[in-house]
Amino acid sequence: MTDTDKNRDDAVDTEIAKELDGVPEEFLSDEDDDDAGDEDTAAEELAALREELEKAKQDVLYAKADTQNVRRRMEKDITDARSYAATGFARDILSVADNLTRAIDAIPEDLREDSKFKGLVAGIQATQREMEKAFEQHGISRIAAMGMPLDPNQHQAMMEIPTDDDEPGTIVQEMQAGYMIRDRLLRPSMVGIAKKPE
């Protein structure tokens, strides 16, 4: 830059300074306004980003909780499937158990001791014992009924029997045995309950 150019620039600066003399400073500097505006915008953007981050964190927590719930539900379903897989088959086979019990009950005492029928009776009883053992292995158990108070969750009252010997509501007759599979009802006991005679 030559001395002439420098002198000319200085002269222009002096002229501008004279023209602007008396003008308030806030009108002359727009640089500070831009900086303040930029800071406000940056603060708003930062606040918006923080809000989005918090929302994303909440979404992740909800997703984790949902995943855990689904996993627990699936584990319970798998456990139930293993525990109660035999339910349908067990219901079907209960009638066979009932018929074996009826067959044994139908044999008179004198025929049980008869040498011709002894083998038949022993065979039916052995079959019944094997079935009870298989039931036990699969968590199937007979519901206690006789002499117990009626439990509508396990017993189905079919009739009332007038009697003074037992408390009203006590089971005095079992028409059909009931069964549980683990902690679930497989079939209710069909029973007769005591009532006061009229």
Short mmCIF file of C-alpha atoms in Angstrom, two decimals:
data_model
loop_
_atom_site.label_atom_id
_atom_site.label_comp_id
_atom_site.label_asym_id
_atom_site.label_seq_id
_atom_site.Cartn_x
_atom_site.Cartn_y
_atom_site.Cartn_z
CA MET A 1 0.00 0.00 0.00
CA THR A 2 1.40 3.38 -0.98
CA ASP A 3 1.51 6.49 1.20
CA THR A 4 -1.12 8.10 -0.98
CA ASP A 5 -3.53 5.19 -0.50
CA LYS A 6 -2.90 5.27 3.21
CA ASN A 7 -3.55 8.99 3.43
CA ARG A 8 -6.75 8.64 1.41
CA ASP A 9 -8.03 5.82 3.72
CA ASP A 10 -7.25 7.89 6.79
CA ALA A 11 -9.14 10.82 5.29
CA VAL A 12 -12.17 8.63 4.59
CA ASP A 13 -12.08 7.26 8.11
CA THR A 14 -11.92 10.80 9.52
CA GLU A 15 -14.87 11.90 7.37
CA ILE A 16 -16.94 8.93 8.46
CA ALA A 17 -16.06 9.58 12.07
CA LYS A 18 -17.25 13.20 11.73
CA GLU A 19 -20.53 12.06 10.16
CA LEU A 20 -21.20 9.54 12.85
CA ASP A 21 -20.29 11.84 15.72
CA GLY A 22 -23.28 12.07 18.06
CA VAL A 23 -24.98 8.91 16.87
CA PRO A 24 -25.66 6.59 19.84
CA GLU A 25 -23.36 3.60 20.10
CA GLU A 26 -26.16 1.01 20.03
CA PHE A 27 -27.10 2.07 16.50
CA LEU A 28 -23.54 1.88 15.26
CA SER A 29 -22.67 -1.64 16.44
CA ASP A 30 -24.89 -4.36 15.01
CA GLU A 31 -22.21 -6.91 15.69
CA ASP A 32 -23.25 -7.26 19.35
CA ASP A 33 -26.89 -7.76 18.37
CA ASP A 34 -25.92 -10.58 16.06
CA ASP A 35 -23.86 -12.18 18.79
CA ALA A 36 -26.71 -11.88 21.30
CA GLY A 37 -29.16 -13.28 18.73
CA ASP A 38 -26.77 -16.11 17.95
CA GLU A 39 -26.44 -16.89 21.67
CA ASP A 40 -30.23 -16.91 22.12
CA THR A 41 -30.68 -19.18 19.12
CA ALA A 42 -27.90 -21.47 20.34
CA ALA A 43 -29.47 -21.62 23.81
CA GLU A 44 -32.88 -22.47 22.33
CA GLU A 45 -31.36 -25.17 20.12
CA LEU A 46 -29.45 -26.58 23.11
CA ALA A 47 -32.64 -26.66 25.20
CA ALA A 48 -34.49 -28.38 22.35
CA LEU A 49 -31.72 -30.96 21.99
CA ARG A 50 -31.73 -31.62 25.75
CA GLU A 51 -35.48 -32.10 25.64
CA GLU A 52 -35.14 -34.54 22.74
CA LEU A 53 -32.39 -36.38 24.61
CA GLU A 54 -34.60 -36.75 27.71
CA LYS A 55 -37.47 -37.99 25.55
CA ALA A 56 -35.14 -40.48 23.85
CA LYS A 57 -33.93 -41.69 27.27
CA GLN A 58 -37.55 -42.21 28.39
CA ASP A 59 -38.33 -44.08 25.17
CA VAL A 60 -35.34 -46.35 25.75
CA LEU A 61 -36.45 -47.04 29.34
CA TYR A 62 -39.98 -47.86 28.17
CA ALA A 63 -38.62 -50.13 25.45
CA LYS A 64 -36.42 -51.96 27.98
CA ALA A 65 -39.39 -52.40 30.34
CA ASP A 66 -41.57 -53.72 27.51
CA THR A 67 -38.83 -56.14 26.48
CA GLN A 68 -38.51 -57.42 30.05
CA ASN A 69 -42.28 -57.86 30.31
CA VAL A 70 -42.39 -59.78 27.02
CA ARG A 71 -39.48 -61.98 28.16
CA ARG A 72 -41.19 -62.71 31.51
CA ARG A 73 -44.47 -63.51 29.76
CA MET A 74 -42.71 -65.86 27.35
CA GLU A 75 -40.86 -67.60 30.20
CA LYS A 76 -44.16 -68.05 32.06
CA ASP A 77 -45.83 -69.40 28.90
CA ILE A 78 -42.97 -71.86 28.40
CA THR A 79 -43.15 -72.97 32.05
CA ASP A 80 -46.94 -73.37 31.82
CA ALA A 81 -46.64 -75.30 28.57
CA ARG A 82 -44.21 -77.71 30.23
CA SER A 83 -46.25 -78.01 33.41
CA TYR A 84 -49.68 -78.34 31.83
CA ALA A 85 -48.90 -80.00 28.50
CA ALA A 86 -50.61 -83.21 29.60
CA THR A 87 -53.89 -81.47 30.52
CA GLY A 88 -55.90 -82.51 27.45
CA PHE A 89 -54.60 -86.08 27.54
CA ALA A 90 -55.16 -86.29 31.29
CA ARG A 91 -58.81 -85.22 30.94
CA ASP A 92 -59.34 -87.93 28.33
CA ILE A 93 -57.69 -90.64 30.42
CA LEU A 94 -59.67 -89.80 33.59
CA SER A 95 -62.64 -91.75 32.27
CA VAL A 96 -60.38 -94.81 31.99
CA ALA A 97 -59.36 -94.33 35.64
CA ASP A 98 -63.05 -94.01 36.59
CA ASN A 99 -63.89 -97.26 34.77
CA LEU A 100 -61.05 -99.13 36.49
CA THR A 101 -62.33 -97.94 39.87
CA ARG A 102 -65.89 -98.99 38.96
CA ALA A 103 -64.63 -102.40 37.81
CA ILE A 104 -62.82 -103.02 41.10
CA ASP A 105 -65.78 -101.76 43.16
CA ALA A 106 -68.18 -104.01 41.20
CA ILE A 107 -66.37 -107.24 42.06
CA PRO A 108 -68.02 -108.88 45.10
CA GLU A 109 -65.78 -109.88 48.01
CA ASP A 110 -66.44 -113.62 47.58
CA LEU A 111 -65.27 -113.49 43.93
CA ARG A 112 -62.09 -111.60 44.91
CA GLU A 113 -61.02 -114.63 46.92
CA ASP A 114 -62.07 -117.13 44.23
CA SER A 115 -58.98 -118.62 42.59
CA LYS A 116 -60.55 -118.24 39.10
CA PHE A 117 -60.99 -114.46 39.52
CA LYS A 118 -58.01 -113.68 41.73
CA GLY A 119 -55.70 -113.08 38.76
CA LEU A 120 -58.27 -110.82 37.04
CA VAL A 121 -58.78 -108.73 40.19
CA ALA A 122 -55.00 -108.48 40.77
CA GLY A 123 -54.52 -107.38 37.14
CA ILE A 124 -57.16 -104.64 37.36
CA GLN A 125 -55.71 -103.40 40.65
CA ALA A 126 -52.16 -103.39 39.24
CA THR A 127 -53.38 -101.40 36.22
CA GLN A 128 -55.05 -98.90 38.53
CA ARG A 129 -51.85 -98.55 40.61
CA GLU A 130 -49.78 -97.95 37.45
CA MET A 131 -52.21 -95.29 36.28
CA GLU A 132 -52.08 -93.55 39.67
CA LYS A 133 -48.27 -93.67 39.51
CA ALA A 134 -48.30 -92.11 36.02
CA PHE A 135 -50.71 -89.43 37.25
CA GLU A 136 -48.37 -88.65 40.14
CA GLN A 137 -45.36 -88.34 37.83
CA HIS A 138 -47.20 -85.72 35.76
CA GLY A 139 -48.47 -83.72 38.75
CA ILE A 140 -52.04 -85.07 38.62
CA SER A 141 -53.57 -85.65 42.04
CA ARG A 142 -56.98 -86.69 43.29
CA ILE A 143 -59.03 -84.07 45.14
CA ALA A 144 -59.96 -85.00 48.71
CA ALA A 145 -63.73 -84.95 49.07
CA MET A 146 -65.32 -87.29 51.64
CA GLY A 147 -65.90 -85.62 55.01
CA MET A 148 -64.57 -82.28 53.73
CA PRO A 149 -66.56 -79.05 53.61
CA LEU A 150 -67.77 -78.18 50.12
CA ASP A 151 -65.22 -76.09 48.21
CA PRO A 152 -66.84 -74.66 45.05
CA ASN A 153 -63.36 -74.28 43.52
CA GLN A 154 -62.85 -78.06 43.62
CA HIS A 155 -66.22 -79.70 44.22
CA GLN A 156 -69.47 -79.67 42.29
CA ALA A 157 -72.52 -80.35 44.47
CA MET A 158 -74.91 -82.64 42.62
CA MET A 159 -77.41 -83.27 45.42
CA GLU A 160 -78.21 -82.65 49.06
CA ILE A 161 -78.59 -85.61 51.39
CA PRO A 162 -80.60 -85.12 54.60
CA THR A 163 -78.64 -86.40 57.61
CA ASP A 164 -78.06 -85.69 61.30
CA ASP A 165 -74.64 -87.39 61.30
CA ASP A 166 -72.73 -84.61 59.50
CA GLU A 167 -72.67 -80.83 59.49
CA PRO A 168 -74.64 -79.20 56.67
CA GLY A 169 -72.37 -78.50 53.68
CA THR A 170 -70.11 -81.47 54.43
CA ILE A 171 -69.47 -83.91 51.59
CA VAL A 172 -71.05 -87.27 52.40
CA GLN A 173 -70.99 -88.92 48.97
CA GLU A 174 -68.60 -88.79 46.01
CA MET A 175 -70.16 -89.73 42.68
CA GLN A 176 -67.09 -88.97 40.58
CA ALA A 177 -63.55 -88.24 41.74
CA GLY A 178 -62.05 -84.85 40.97
CA TYR A 179 -58.45 -84.18 39.97
CA MET A 180 -55.93 -81.34 39.99
CA ILE A 181 -52.98 -80.95 37.64
CA ARG A 182 -50.37 -79.19 39.75
CA ASP A 183 -52.24 -76.11 41.05
CA ARG A 184 -55.00 -76.09 38.40
CA LEU A 185 -58.34 -77.83 38.44
CA LEU A 186 -58.50 -80.66 35.93
CA ARG A 187 -61.97 -81.88 36.86
CA PRO A 188 -64.15 -81.07 39.88
CA SER A 189 -65.37 -83.80 42.21
CA MET A 190 -69.08 -84.50 41.77
CA VAL A 191 -70.44 -84.84 45.28
CA GLY A 192 -73.47 -85.04 47.50
CA ILE A 193 -73.53 -82.79 50.56
CA ALA A 194 -75.24 -83.11 53.90
CA LYS A 195 -78.23 -81.00 54.86
CA LYS A 196 -80.41 -80.90 57.94
CA PRO A 197 -83.41 -83.22 57.69
CA GLU A 198 -86.81 -81.49 57.55
#
